[in-house]
Amino acid sequence: MNKILKLSFTDFKLIFRDSSLKVFLALPIILFALVVFAVPYLADKYDFLVPYLPLILAFAVIENTQTFCFISSMVLIDEKEADVAKIYGVVPLSKTEYIVSRFLIPYLFTLILNVILFTVQPFFDIGFGDNVLISMLAALVVPVYVLSINSIVRNRMQGMIYIKAFNMLILLPIFAFFVPEKLKHLFGIFPTHWIFQSVENATQGLPIGFMLTIGFIIFTGMFIYVSRSFIKNHFV
């Protein structure tokens, strides 16, 4: 456990060596300012925005994951380009411990961000239990996203292309809010659909257990699959 914590904090410090990555730490602050101040003002002024508040909140929850999706992706890509990944491949740390150490802080950081977001957002009264569970599910976007990209790309240029593509895939389930009720779960092939739907149900006071269960099953399965793929490709 000490080895995992030590590597986790070492990995986190890498962010502060690259000024382009440090900038992304400001994104949650901007997002919070929009949700807490700008959106309530606009919703009071323009009534047509009120029905879209659940969608706006769900979008904010997903966007909170993007800070470390980008940062962690670029850190790992840079390690591969500099052949540092090969060194990690022979350190006295199992591959599972390595993956846990690289995503412990990003996962917890994202989890806490969304717990705070649900708490301070002024639109809906969402119970703390639902808050934490949805935040736990949403935070899984980070490791699945980063491991997927780093299982495929070989350099920073490829990474930027795939990051743009992945960002679009993550947000595609937004369109489920604009189709008939009986068709919305066609977007269930996209894992983030179940996060969007969990948030929507929570804002309406509806049960979220079914959505969360499917979401956790999909994300857990994907995490196991992309972890194996990452291990095969990252350290060579």
Coordinates of N, CA and C in Angstrom, one line a residue:
M1 N 0.8 -1.2 0.0 CA 0.0 0.0 0.0 C 0.9 1.3 0.0
N2 N 2.0 1.2 0.7 CA 2.9 2.4 0.8 C 3.4 2.7 -0.6
K3 N 3.8 1.6 -1.3 CA 4.3 1.8 -2.7 C 3.3 2.4 -3.6
I4 N 2.1 2.0 -3.5 CA 1.0 2.6 -4.3 C 0.8 4.0 -4.0
L5 N 0.7 4.4 -2.7 CA 0.5 5.8 -2.3 C 1.7 6.6 -2.8
K6 N 2.9 6.1 -2.6 CA 4.1 6.9 -3.0 C 4.1 7.2 -4.5
L7 N 3.8 6.2 -5.3 CA 3.7 6.4 -6.8 C 2.6 7.3 -7.2
S8 N 1.5 7.2 -6.4 CA 0.3 8.0 -6.7 C 0.7 9.5 -6.5
F9 N 1.3 9.9 -5.4 CA 1.7 11.2 -5.2 C 2.8 11.7 -6.2
T10 N 3.7 10.8 -6.5 CA 4.8 11.1 -7.5 C 4.1 11.4 -8.8
D11 N 3.2 10.6 -9.2 CA 2.4 10.8 -10.5 C 1.7 12.2 -10.5
F12 N 1.1 12.5 -9.3 CA 0.4 13.8 -9.2 C 1.3 15.0 -9.4
K13 N 2.5 14.9 -8.9 CA 3.5 16.0 -9.0 C 3.9 16.2 -10.4
L14 N 3.8 15.2 -11.2 CA 4.2 15.4 -12.6 C 3.4 16.4 -13.3
I15 N 2.1 16.6 -12.9 CA 1.3 17.6 -13.5 C 1.9 19.0 -13.4
F16 N 2.5 19.3 -12.3 CA 3.1 20.6 -12.0 C 4.4 20.9 -12.8
R17 N 4.9 19.9 -13.5 CA 6.1 20.2 -14.3 C 5.7 20.7 -15.7
D18 N 4.5 20.5 -16.1 CA 4.0 20.9 -17.4 C 3.0 22.0 -17.3
S19 N 3.3 23.2 -17.7 CA 2.4 24.3 -17.5 C 1.1 24.1 -18.3
S20 N 1.2 23.4 -19.4 CA 0.0 23.2 -20.2 C -1.0 22.3 -19.5
L21 N -0.5 21.4 -18.6 CA -1.4 20.5 -17.8 C -2.0 21.2 -16.6
K22 N -1.2 22.1 -16.0 CA -1.6 22.8 -14.8 C -2.9 23.7 -15.1
V23 N -3.0 24.2 -16.3 CA -4.1 25.0 -16.7 C -5.4 24.2 -16.6
F24 N -5.4 22.9 -16.8 CA -6.6 22.1 -16.8 C -7.2 22.0 -15.4
L25 N -6.3 22.2 -14.4 CA -6.8 22.2 -13.0 C -7.8 23.3 -12.7
A26 N -7.8 24.3 -13.5 CA -8.7 25.5 -13.3 C -10.1 25.2 -13.9
L27 N -10.2 24.2 -14.7 CA -11.5 23.9 -15.4 C -12.6 23.7 -14.4
P28 N -12.4 22.9 -13.3 CA -13.5 22.7 -12.4 C -14.0 23.9 -11.7
I29 N -13.0 24.9 -11.5 CA -13.4 26.2 -10.9 C -14.4 26.9 -11.8
I30 N -14.0 26.9 -13.1 CA -14.8 27.6 -14.1 C -16.2 26.9 -14.2
L31 N -16.2 25.6 -14.2 CA -17.4 24.8 -14.3 C -18.3 25.1 -13.1
F32 N -17.8 25.1 -11.9 CA -18.5 25.4 -10.7 C -19.1 26.8 -10.7
A33 N -18.3 27.8 -11.2 CA -18.8 29.2 -11.3 C -20.0 29.3 -12.3
L34 N -20.0 28.5 -13.4 CA -21.1 28.5 -14.3 C -22.3 27.9 -13.7
V35 N -22.2 26.8 -13.0 CA -23.3 26.0 -12.4 C -23.9 26.8 -11.3
V36 N -23.1 27.4 -10.4 CA -23.6 28.0 -9.2 C -24.1 29.5 -9.5
F37 N -23.5 30.1 -10.4 CA -23.8 31.6 -10.6 C -24.5 31.9 -11.9
A38 N -23.8 31.4 -13.0 CA -24.3 31.8 -14.4 C -25.6 31.2 -14.7
V39 N -25.7 29.8 -14.6 CA -26.9 29.1 -15.0 C -28.1 29.5 -14.2
P40 N -28.0 29.7 -12.8 CA -29.2 30.2 -12.1 C -29.7 31.5 -12.6
Y41 N -28.8 32.4 -12.9 CA -29.1 33.8 -13.4 C -29.9 33.6 -14.7
L42 N -29.3 32.8 -15.6 CA -29.9 32.7 -16.9 C -31.3 32.0 -16.9
A43 N -31.4 31.0 -16.0 CA -32.6 30.2 -15.8 C -33.7 31.2 -15.3
D44 N -33.4 32.1 -14.4 CA -34.4 33.0 -13.8 C -34.8 34.0 -14.9
K45 N -33.9 34.3 -15.8 CA -34.2 35.3 -16.8 C -34.9 34.7 -18.0
Y46 N -34.6 33.5 -18.4 CA -35.1 32.8 -19.5 C -35.8 31.5 -19.1
D47 N -37.1 31.5 -19.0 CA -37.8 30.4 -18.5 C -37.7 29.1 -19.3
F48 N -37.4 29.3 -20.6 CA -37.3 28.1 -21.5 C -36.1 27.2 -21.1
L49 N -35.2 27.7 -20.3 CA -34.0 26.9 -19.9 C -34.3 26.0 -18.8
V50 N -35.4 26.2 -18.0 CA -35.7 25.5 -16.8 C -35.8 24.0 -17.1
P51 N -36.5 23.5 -18.2 CA -36.7 22.1 -18.4 C -35.3 21.4 -18.7
Y52 N -34.3 22.2 -19.1 CA -33.0 21.7 -19.4 C -32.0 21.6 -18.3
L53 N -32.5 22.0 -17.1 CA -31.6 22.0 -15.9 C -31.0 20.6 -15.6
P54 N -31.8 19.6 -15.6 CA -31.3 18.2 -15.4 C -30.1 17.9 -16.4
L55 N -30.3 18.3 -17.7 CA -29.3 18.0 -18.7 C -28.1 18.8 -18.4
I56 N -28.2 20.1 -18.0 CA -27.1 20.9 -17.7 C -26.3 20.3 -16.5
L57 N -27.0 19.9 -15.5 CA -26.3 19.3 -14.4 C -25.6 18.0 -14.8
A58 N -26.2 17.2 -15.6 CA -25.6 15.9 -16.0 C -24.4 16.2 -16.9
F59 N -24.5 17.2 -17.7 CA -23.3 17.6 -18.5 C -22.2 18.1 -17.7
A60 N -22.5 18.9 -16.6 CA -21.4 19.3 -15.7 C -20.8 18.2 -15.0
V61 N -21.5 17.2 -14.6 CA -21.0 16.0 -13.9 C -20.0 15.3 -14.8
I62 N -20.4 15.1 -16.1 CA -19.5 14.5 -17.1 C -18.2 15.3 -17.3
E63 N -18.4 16.6 -17.4 CA -17.3 17.5 -17.7 C -16.3 17.5 -16.6
N64 N -16.8 17.3 -15.3 CA -15.9 17.2 -14.2 C -14.8 16.1 -14.4
T65 N -15.2 15.1 -15.1 CA -14.3 13.9 -15.3 C -13.2 14.3 -16.3
Q66 N -13.4 15.3 -17.1 CA -12.5 15.6 -18.2 C -11.2 16.2 -17.8
T67 N -11.1 16.8 -16.6 CA -9.9 17.3 -16.1 C -8.8 16.3 -16.1
F68 N -9.0 15.2 -15.4 CA -8.0 14.1 -15.3 C -8.1 13.2 -16.4
C69 N -9.1 13.1 -17.2 CA -9.1 12.3 -18.4 C -8.0 12.9 -19.3
F70 N -7.9 14.2 -19.5 CA -6.9 14.8 -20.3 C -5.5 14.7 -19.7
I71 N -5.4 15.1 -18.4 CA -4.1 15.2 -17.7 C -3.5 13.8 -17.7
S72 N -4.2 12.8 -17.2 CA -3.6 11.5 -17.0 C -3.3 10.9 -18.4
S73 N -4.1 11.2 -19.4 CA -3.8 10.7 -20.7 C -2.5 11.2 -21.2
M74 N -2.3 12.5 -21.1 CA -1.1 13.1 -21.6 C 0.2 12.7 -20.8
V75 N 0.0 12.6 -19.5 CA 1.2 12.1 -18.7 C 1.6 10.7 -19.2
L76 N 0.7 9.8 -19.4 CA 1.1 8.5 -19.8 C 1.6 8.4 -21.2
I77 N 1.0 9.3 -22.1 CA 1.5 9.3 -23.5 C 3.0 9.9 -23.5
D78 N 3.2 10.9 -22.7 CA 4.6 11.4 -22.6 C 5.6 10.4 -22.1
E79 N 5.1 9.6 -21.1 CA 6.0 8.5 -20.6 C 6.3 7.5 -21.7
K80 N 5.3 7.2 -22.5 CA 5.6 6.3 -23.6 C 6.5 6.8 -24.6
E81 N 6.3 8.1 -25.0 CA 7.2 8.7 -26.0 C 8.7 8.8 -25.5
A82 N 8.8 9.0 -24.2 CA 10.2 9.2 -23.6 C 10.8 7.8 -23.1
D83 N 10.0 6.7 -23.4 CA 10.5 5.4 -23.0 C 10.5 5.2 -21.5
V84 N 9.9 6.1 -20.8 CA 9.9 5.9 -19.3 C 8.9 4.8 -18.9
A85 N 7.9 4.5 -19.8 CA 7.0 3.4 -19.5 C 7.7 2.1 -19.4
K86 N 8.8 1.9 -20.2 CA 9.6 0.6 -20.1 C 10.2 0.4 -18.7
I87 N 10.6 1.5 -18.1 CA 11.2 1.4 -16.8 C 10.1 1.0 -15.8
Y88 N 8.9 1.6 -15.9 CA 7.8 1.2 -15.0 C 7.5 -0.3 -15.2
G89 N 7.8 -0.8 -16.4 CA 7.5 -2.2 -16.6 C 8.3 -3.2 -15.9
V90 N 9.5 -2.7 -15.3 CA 10.3 -3.6 -14.6 C 10.5 -3.2 -13.1
V91 N 9.7 -2.2 -12.6 CA 9.8 -1.8 -11.2 C 9.1 -2.9 -10.4
P92 N 9.5 -3.0 -9.1 CA 9.0 -4.1 -8.2 C 7.5 -3.7 -7.8
L93 N 6.7 -3.7 -8.8 CA 5.3 -3.3 -8.5 C 4.5 -4.1 -9.5
S94 N 3.4 -4.8 -9.1 CA 2.6 -5.6 -10.0 C 1.9 -4.6 -11.0
K95 N 1.5 -5.1 -12.1 CA 0.8 -4.3 -13.1 C -0.5 -3.7 -12.5
T96 N -1.2 -4.6 -11.7 CA -2.5 -4.1 -11.0 C -2.2 -3.0 -10.0
E97 N -1.1 -3.1 -9.3 CA -0.7 -2.1 -8.3 C -0.3 -0.8 -9.1
Y98 N 0.3 -1.0 -10.2 CA 0.7 0.2 -11.0 C -0.5 1.0 -11.5
I99 N -1.5 0.2 -12.0 CA -2.8 0.9 -12.5 C -3.5 1.6 -11.3
V100 N -3.6 0.9 -10.2 CA -4.2 1.5 -9.0 C -3.5 2.8 -8.6
S101 N -2.2 2.7 -8.6 CA -1.4 3.9 -8.2 C -1.6 5.1 -9.1
R102 N -1.7 4.8 -10.4 CA -1.8 5.9 -11.4 C -3.2 6.5 -11.4
F103 N -4.2 5.8 -10.9 CA -5.6 6.4 -11.0 C -6.2 6.6 -9.6
L104 N -5.5 6.4 -8.5 CA -6.1 6.6 -7.2 C -6.4 8.0 -7.0
I105 N -5.5 8.9 -7.2 CA -5.7 10.4 -7.0 C -6.7 10.9 -8.0
P106 N -6.5 10.6 -9.3 CA -7.5 11.1 -10.3 C -8.9 10.7 -10.0
Y107 N -9.1 9.4 -9.6 CA -10.4 8.9 -9.3 C -11.0 9.6 -8.1
L108 N -10.2 9.7 -7.0 CA -10.7 10.4 -5.8 C -11.0 11.8 -6.0
F109 N -10.1 12.5 -6.8 CA -10.3 13.9 -7.1 C -11.6 14.2 -7.8
T110 N -11.8 13.3 -8.8 CA -13.1 13.5 -9.6 C -14.3 13.1 -8.8
L111 N -14.2 12.1 -8.0 CA -15.3 11.7 -7.1 C -15.7 12.9 -6.2
I112 N -14.7 13.5 -5.5 CA -14.9 14.6 -4.6 C -15.5 15.8 -5.3
L113 N -15.0 16.1 -6.5 CA -15.5 17.2 -7.3 C -17.0 17.1 -7.5
N114 N -17.4 15.9 -7.9 CA -18.8 15.8 -8.2 C -19.7 15.7 -7.0
V115 N -19.2 15.2 -5.9 CA -19.9 15.2 -4.6 C -20.2 16.7 -4.2
I116 N -19.1 17.5 -4.4 CA -19.3 18.9 -4.1 C -20.2 19.6 -5.0
L117 N -20.1 19.3 -6.3 CA -21.0 19.8 -7.3 C -22.5 19.6 -7.0
F118 N -22.8 18.3 -6.7 CA -24.2 18.0 -6.3 C -24.6 18.7 -5.1
T119 N -23.7 18.9 -4.2 CA -24.1 19.6 -2.9 C -24.3 21.1 -3.1
V120 N -23.5 21.7 -3.9 CA -23.7 23.2 -4.1 C -24.6 23.6 -5.2
Q121 N -24.9 22.8 -6.1 CA -25.8 23.2 -7.2 C -27.2 23.6 -6.6
P122 N -27.7 24.7 -7.1 CA -28.9 25.2 -6.5 C -30.3 24.8 -7.0
F123 N -30.3 23.8 -7.9 CA -31.5 23.4 -8.6 C -32.3 22.3 -8.0
F124 N -31.6 21.3 -7.5 CA -32.3 20.1 -7.1 C -31.9 19.6 -5.7
D125 N -32.8 19.0 -5.0 CA -32.4 18.4 -3.7 C -32.1 16.9 -3.9
I126 N -30.9 16.6 -4.0 CA -30.4 15.2 -4.3 C -29.8 14.7 -3.0
G127 N -30.3 13.5 -2.5 CA -29.8 12.9 -1.3 C -28.4 12.6 -1.3
F128 N -27.7 12.6 -0.2 CA -26.3 12.4 -0.1 C -25.9 11.0 -0.7
G129 N -26.7 10.0 -0.4 CA -26.4 8.6 -0.9 C -26.4 8.6 -2.4
D130 N -27.5 9.1 -3.0 CA -27.5 9.2 -4.5 C -26.3 10.0 -5.0
N131 N -26.0 11.1 -4.3 CA -24.9 12.0 -4.7 C -23.6 11.2 -4.8
V132 N -23.3 10.4 -3.7 CA -22.0 9.7 -3.7 C -22.0 8.6 -4.7
L133 N -23.1 7.9 -4.8 CA -23.1 6.7 -5.8 C -23.0 7.2 -7.2
I134 N -23.7 8.3 -7.6 CA -23.5 8.8 -9.0 C -22.1 9.3 -9.2
S135 N -21.5 9.9 -8.2 CA -20.2 10.5 -8.3 C -19.2 9.3 -8.4
M136 N -19.4 8.2 -7.7 CA -18.5 7.1 -7.8 C -18.5 6.5 -9.2
L137 N -19.7 6.4 -9.8 CA -19.9 5.9 -11.1 C -19.2 6.8 -12.2
A138 N -19.5 8.1 -12.0 CA -18.9 9.1 -13.0 C -17.4 9.1 -12.9
A139 N -16.8 8.9 -11.8 CA -15.4 9.0 -11.6 C -14.7 7.8 -12.4
L140 N -15.5 6.7 -12.6 CA -14.9 5.6 -13.4 C -14.6 5.9 -14.8
V141 N -15.2 7.0 -15.3 CA -14.9 7.5 -16.7 C -13.4 7.7 -16.8
V142 N -12.8 8.2 -15.8 CA -11.3 8.6 -15.9 C -10.4 7.4 -16.2
P143 N -10.4 6.4 -15.4 CA -9.5 5.3 -15.7 C -9.9 4.6 -17.0
V144 N -11.2 4.4 -17.3 CA -11.6 3.7 -18.5 C -11.1 4.5 -19.8
Y145 N -11.4 5.8 -19.7 CA -11.0 6.7 -20.8 C -9.5 6.7 -21.0
V146 N -8.7 6.9 -19.9 CA -7.3 7.0 -20.1 C -6.6 5.7 -20.5
L147 N -7.1 4.6 -19.9 CA -6.5 3.3 -20.3 C -6.8 3.0 -21.7
S148 N -8.0 3.3 -22.2 CA -8.4 3.1 -23.5 C -7.5 3.8 -24.5
I149 N -7.3 5.1 -24.3 CA -6.5 5.9 -25.2 C -5.1 5.4 -25.2
N150 N -4.5 5.1 -24.0 CA -3.1 4.7 -23.9 C -2.9 3.2 -24.3
S151 N -4.0 2.5 -24.6 CA -3.8 1.2 -25.2 C -3.7 1.3 -26.7
I152 N -4.0 2.5 -27.3 CA -4.1 2.6 -28.7 C -2.9 3.5 -29.2
V153 N -2.8 4.7 -28.6 CA -1.9 5.7 -29.2 C -0.4 5.4 -28.9
R154 N 0.4 6.0 -29.7 CA 1.9 5.9 -29.6 C 2.6 7.2 -29.3
N155 N 1.9 8.3 -29.6 CA 2.5 9.6 -29.4 C 1.5 10.7 -29.1
R156 N 2.0 11.9 -28.9 CA 1.1 13.0 -28.4 C 0.1 13.4 -29.6
M157 N 0.6 13.4 -30.8 CA -0.3 13.8 -31.9 C -1.5 12.8 -32.0
Q158 N -1.2 11.5 -32.0 CA -2.3 10.5 -32.0 C -3.2 10.7 -30.8
G159 N -2.6 11.0 -29.7 CA -3.3 11.2 -28.5 C -4.4 12.3 -28.6
M160 N -4.0 13.4 -29.2 CA -4.9 14.6 -29.3 C -6.1 14.2 -30.2
I161 N -5.8 13.4 -31.3 CA -6.9 13.0 -32.2 C -7.9 12.1 -31.5
Y162 N -7.3 11.1 -30.7 CA -8.2 10.2 -30.0 C -9.0 10.9 -28.9
I163 N -8.3 11.8 -28.2 CA -9.0 12.5 -27.1 C -10.2 13.3 -27.6
K164 N -10.1 13.9 -28.8 CA -11.2 14.6 -29.4 C -12.3 13.7 -29.7
A165 N -11.9 12.5 -30.3 CA -13.0 11.5 -30.6 C -13.6 11.0 -29.4
F166 N -12.9 10.7 -28.4 CA -13.4 10.1 -27.1 C -14.3 11.1 -26.5
N167 N -14.0 12.4 -26.5 CA -14.8 13.4 -25.9 C -16.2 13.5 -26.6
M168 N -16.2 13.3 -27.9 CA -17.5 13.3 -28.6 C -18.3 12.0 -28.2
L169 N -17.7 10.9 -28.1 CA -18.4 9.7 -27.7 C -19.0 9.8 -26.3
I170 N -18.2 10.4 -25.4 CA -18.7 10.6 -24.0 C -19.9 11.4 -23.9
L171 N -20.0 12.4 -24.8 CA -21.2 13.3 -24.7 C -22.4 12.9 -25.6
L172 N -22.2 11.9 -26.5 CA -23.3 11.5 -27.4 C -24.6 11.2 -26.7
P173 N -24.5 10.6 -25.5 CA -25.8 10.2 -24.8 C -26.7 11.4 -24.4
I174 N -26.1 12.7 -24.6 CA -27.0 13.8 -24.4 C -28.2 13.8 -25.3
F175 N -28.1 13.2 -26.5 CA -29.2 13.2 -27.4 C -30.3 12.3 -26.9
A176 N -30.1 11.5 -25.9 CA -31.2 10.7 -25.4 C -32.2 11.6 -24.7
F177 N -31.8 12.8 -24.3 CA -32.8 13.7 -23.7 C -33.8 14.3 -24.7
F178 N -33.5 14.1 -26.0 CA -34.3 14.7 -27.1 C -35.0 13.7 -27.9
V179 N -35.0 12.5 -27.5 CA -35.8 11.5 -28.3 C -36.9 11.0 -27.5
P180 N -37.9 10.3 -28.1 CA -39.0 9.7 -27.3 C -38.6 8.8 -26.2
E181 N -39.3 8.8 -25.1 CA -38.9 8.0 -23.9 C -38.6 6.6 -24.3
K182 N -39.3 5.9 -25.1 CA -39.1 4.5 -25.4 C -37.9 4.3 -26.3
L183 N -37.3 5.3 -26.8 CA -36.1 5.2 -27.6 C -34.8 5.6 -26.9
K184 N -34.9 6.2 -25.8 CA -33.7 6.8 -25.2 C -32.6 5.8 -24.8
H185 N -33.1 4.6 -24.4 CA -32.1 3.6 -24.0 C -31.3 3.0 -25.2
L186 N -31.6 3.4 -26.4 CA -30.8 3.0 -27.5 C -29.4 3.5 -27.4
F187 N -29.3 4.6 -26.6 CA -28.0 5.2 -26.4 C -27.2 4.5 -25.2
G188 N -27.8 3.4 -24.7 CA -27.2 2.6 -23.7 C -25.9 1.9 -24.0
I189 N -25.7 1.8 -25.3 CA -24.4 1.2 -25.8 C -23.2 2.1 -25.4
F190 N -23.5 3.4 -25.1 CA -22.5 4.3 -24.6 C -22.5 4.3 -23.1
P191 N -21.4 4.0 -22.5 CA -21.4 3.8 -21.0 C -21.8 5.1 -20.3
T192 N -21.5 6.3 -20.8 CA -21.9 7.5 -20.0 C -23.4 7.7 -20.1
H193 N -24.1 7.0 -20.9 CA -25.6 7.1 -21.0 C -26.2 6.9 -19.6
W194 N -25.6 5.9 -18.9 CA -26.2 5.5 -17.6 C -25.9 6.5 -16.5
I195 N -24.8 7.3 -16.7 CA -24.6 8.4 -15.8 C -25.6 9.5 -16.0
F196 N -25.8 9.9 -17.3 CA -26.7 10.9 -17.7 C -28.1 10.5 -17.1
Q197 N -28.5 9.3 -17.3 CA -29.9 8.9 -16.9 C -30.0 8.8 -15.3
S198 N -28.9 8.4 -14.7 CA -28.9 8.4 -13.2 C -29.1 9.8 -12.7
V199 N -28.4 10.8 -13.3 CA -28.6 12.2 -12.9 C -30.0 12.7 -13.1
E200 N -30.5 12.4 -14.3 CA -31.9 12.8 -14.6 C -32.9 12.2 -13.6
N201 N -32.8 10.9 -13.3 CA -33.7 10.3 -12.3 C -33.6 11.0 -11.0
A202 N -32.3 11.2 -10.5 CA -32.1 11.8 -9.2 C -32.7 13.2 -9.1
T203 N -32.6 14.0 -10.2 CA -33.2 15.3 -10.2 C -34.7 15.3 -10.1
Q204 N -35.3 14.2 -10.6 CA -36.8 14.0 -10.6 C -37.3 13.3 -9.4
G205 N -36.3 12.9 -8.5 CA -36.7 12.1 -7.3 C -37.1 10.7 -7.6
L206 N -36.7 10.2 -8.7 CA -37.0 8.8 -9.1 C -35.8 7.9 -8.7
P207 N -36.1 6.6 -8.6 CA -35.1 5.6 -8.2 C -33.9 5.6 -9.2
I208 N -32.7 5.4 -8.7 CA -31.6 5.4 -9.7 C -30.8 4.0 -9.6
G209 N -31.3 3.1 -8.8 CA -30.7 1.8 -8.6 C -30.4 1.1 -9.9
F210 N -31.5 1.0 -10.8 CA -31.3 0.2 -12.1 C -30.3 0.9 -12.9
M211 N -30.3 2.2 -13.1 CA -29.3 2.9 -13.9 C -27.9 2.7 -13.4
L212 N -27.8 2.8 -12.1 CA -26.4 2.7 -11.5 C -25.9 1.3 -11.6
T213 N -26.8 0.3 -11.4 CA -26.3 -1.1 -11.5 C -25.8 -1.4 -12.9
I214 N -26.5 -1.0 -13.9 CA -26.1 -1.2 -15.3 C -24.8 -0.5 -15.6
G215 N -24.7 0.8 -15.1 CA -23.6 1.6 -15.3 C -22.3 1.0 -14.7
F216 N -22.4 0.5 -13.4 CA -21.3 -0.1 -12.7 C -20.9 -1.4 -13.4
I217 N -21.8 -2.2 -13.9 CA -21.5 -3.4 -14.6 C -20.7 -3.1 -15.9
I218 N -21.2 -2.2 -16.6 CA -20.5 -1.8 -17.9 C -19.1 -1.2 -17.7
F219 N -19.0 -0.3 -16.7 CA -17.7 0.3 -16.5 C -16.7 -0.6 -15.9
T220 N -17.2 -1.5 -15.0 CA -16.3 -2.5 -14.4 C -15.8 -3.5 -15.5
G221 N -16.7 -3.9 -16.4 CA -16.3 -4.8 -17.5 C -15.3 -4.1 -18.4
M222 N -15.6 -2.9 -18.7 CA -14.7 -2.1 -19.6 C -13.3 -1.9 -18.9
F223 N -13.3 -1.6 -17.6 CA -12.1 -1.3 -16.9 C -11.2 -2.5 -16.9
I224 N -11.8 -3.7 -16.7 CA -11.0 -5.0 -16.7 C -10.4 -5.2 -18.1
Y225 N -11.2 -5.0 -19.1 CA -10.8 -5.2 -20.5 C -9.7 -4.3 -20.9
V226 N -9.9 -3.0 -20.7 CA -8.9 -2.0 -21.2 C -7.6 -2.0 -20.3
S227 N -7.8 -2.5 -19.1 CA -6.6 -2.7 -18.2 C -5.7 -3.7 -18.8
R228 N -6.2 -4.8 -19.2 CA -5.4 -5.9 -19.9 C -4.8 -5.4 -21.2
S229 N -5.6 -4.7 -21.9 CA -5.0 -4.2 -23.2 C -3.9 -3.2 -22.9
F230 N -4.1 -2.3 -21.9 CA -3.1 -1.3 -21.6 C -1.8 -2.0 -21.1
I231 N -1.9 -3.0 -20.3 CA -0.7 -3.8 -19.8 C 0.1 -4.4 -21.0
K232 N -0.7 -4.9 -22.0 CA 0.0 -5.5 -23.2 C 0.7 -4.5 -24.0
N233 N 0.2 -3.3 -24.1 CA 0.7 -2.3 -25.1 C 1.6 -1.2 -24.5
H234 N 1.4 -0.8 -23.2 CA 2.0 0.4 -22.7 C 3.5 0.2 -22.4
F235 N 3.9 -1.0 -21.9 CA 5.3 -1.1 -21.4 C 6.2 -1.7 -22.5
V236 N 5.8 -1.7 -23.7 CA 6.7 -2.2 -24.8 C 7.3 -1.1 -25.6

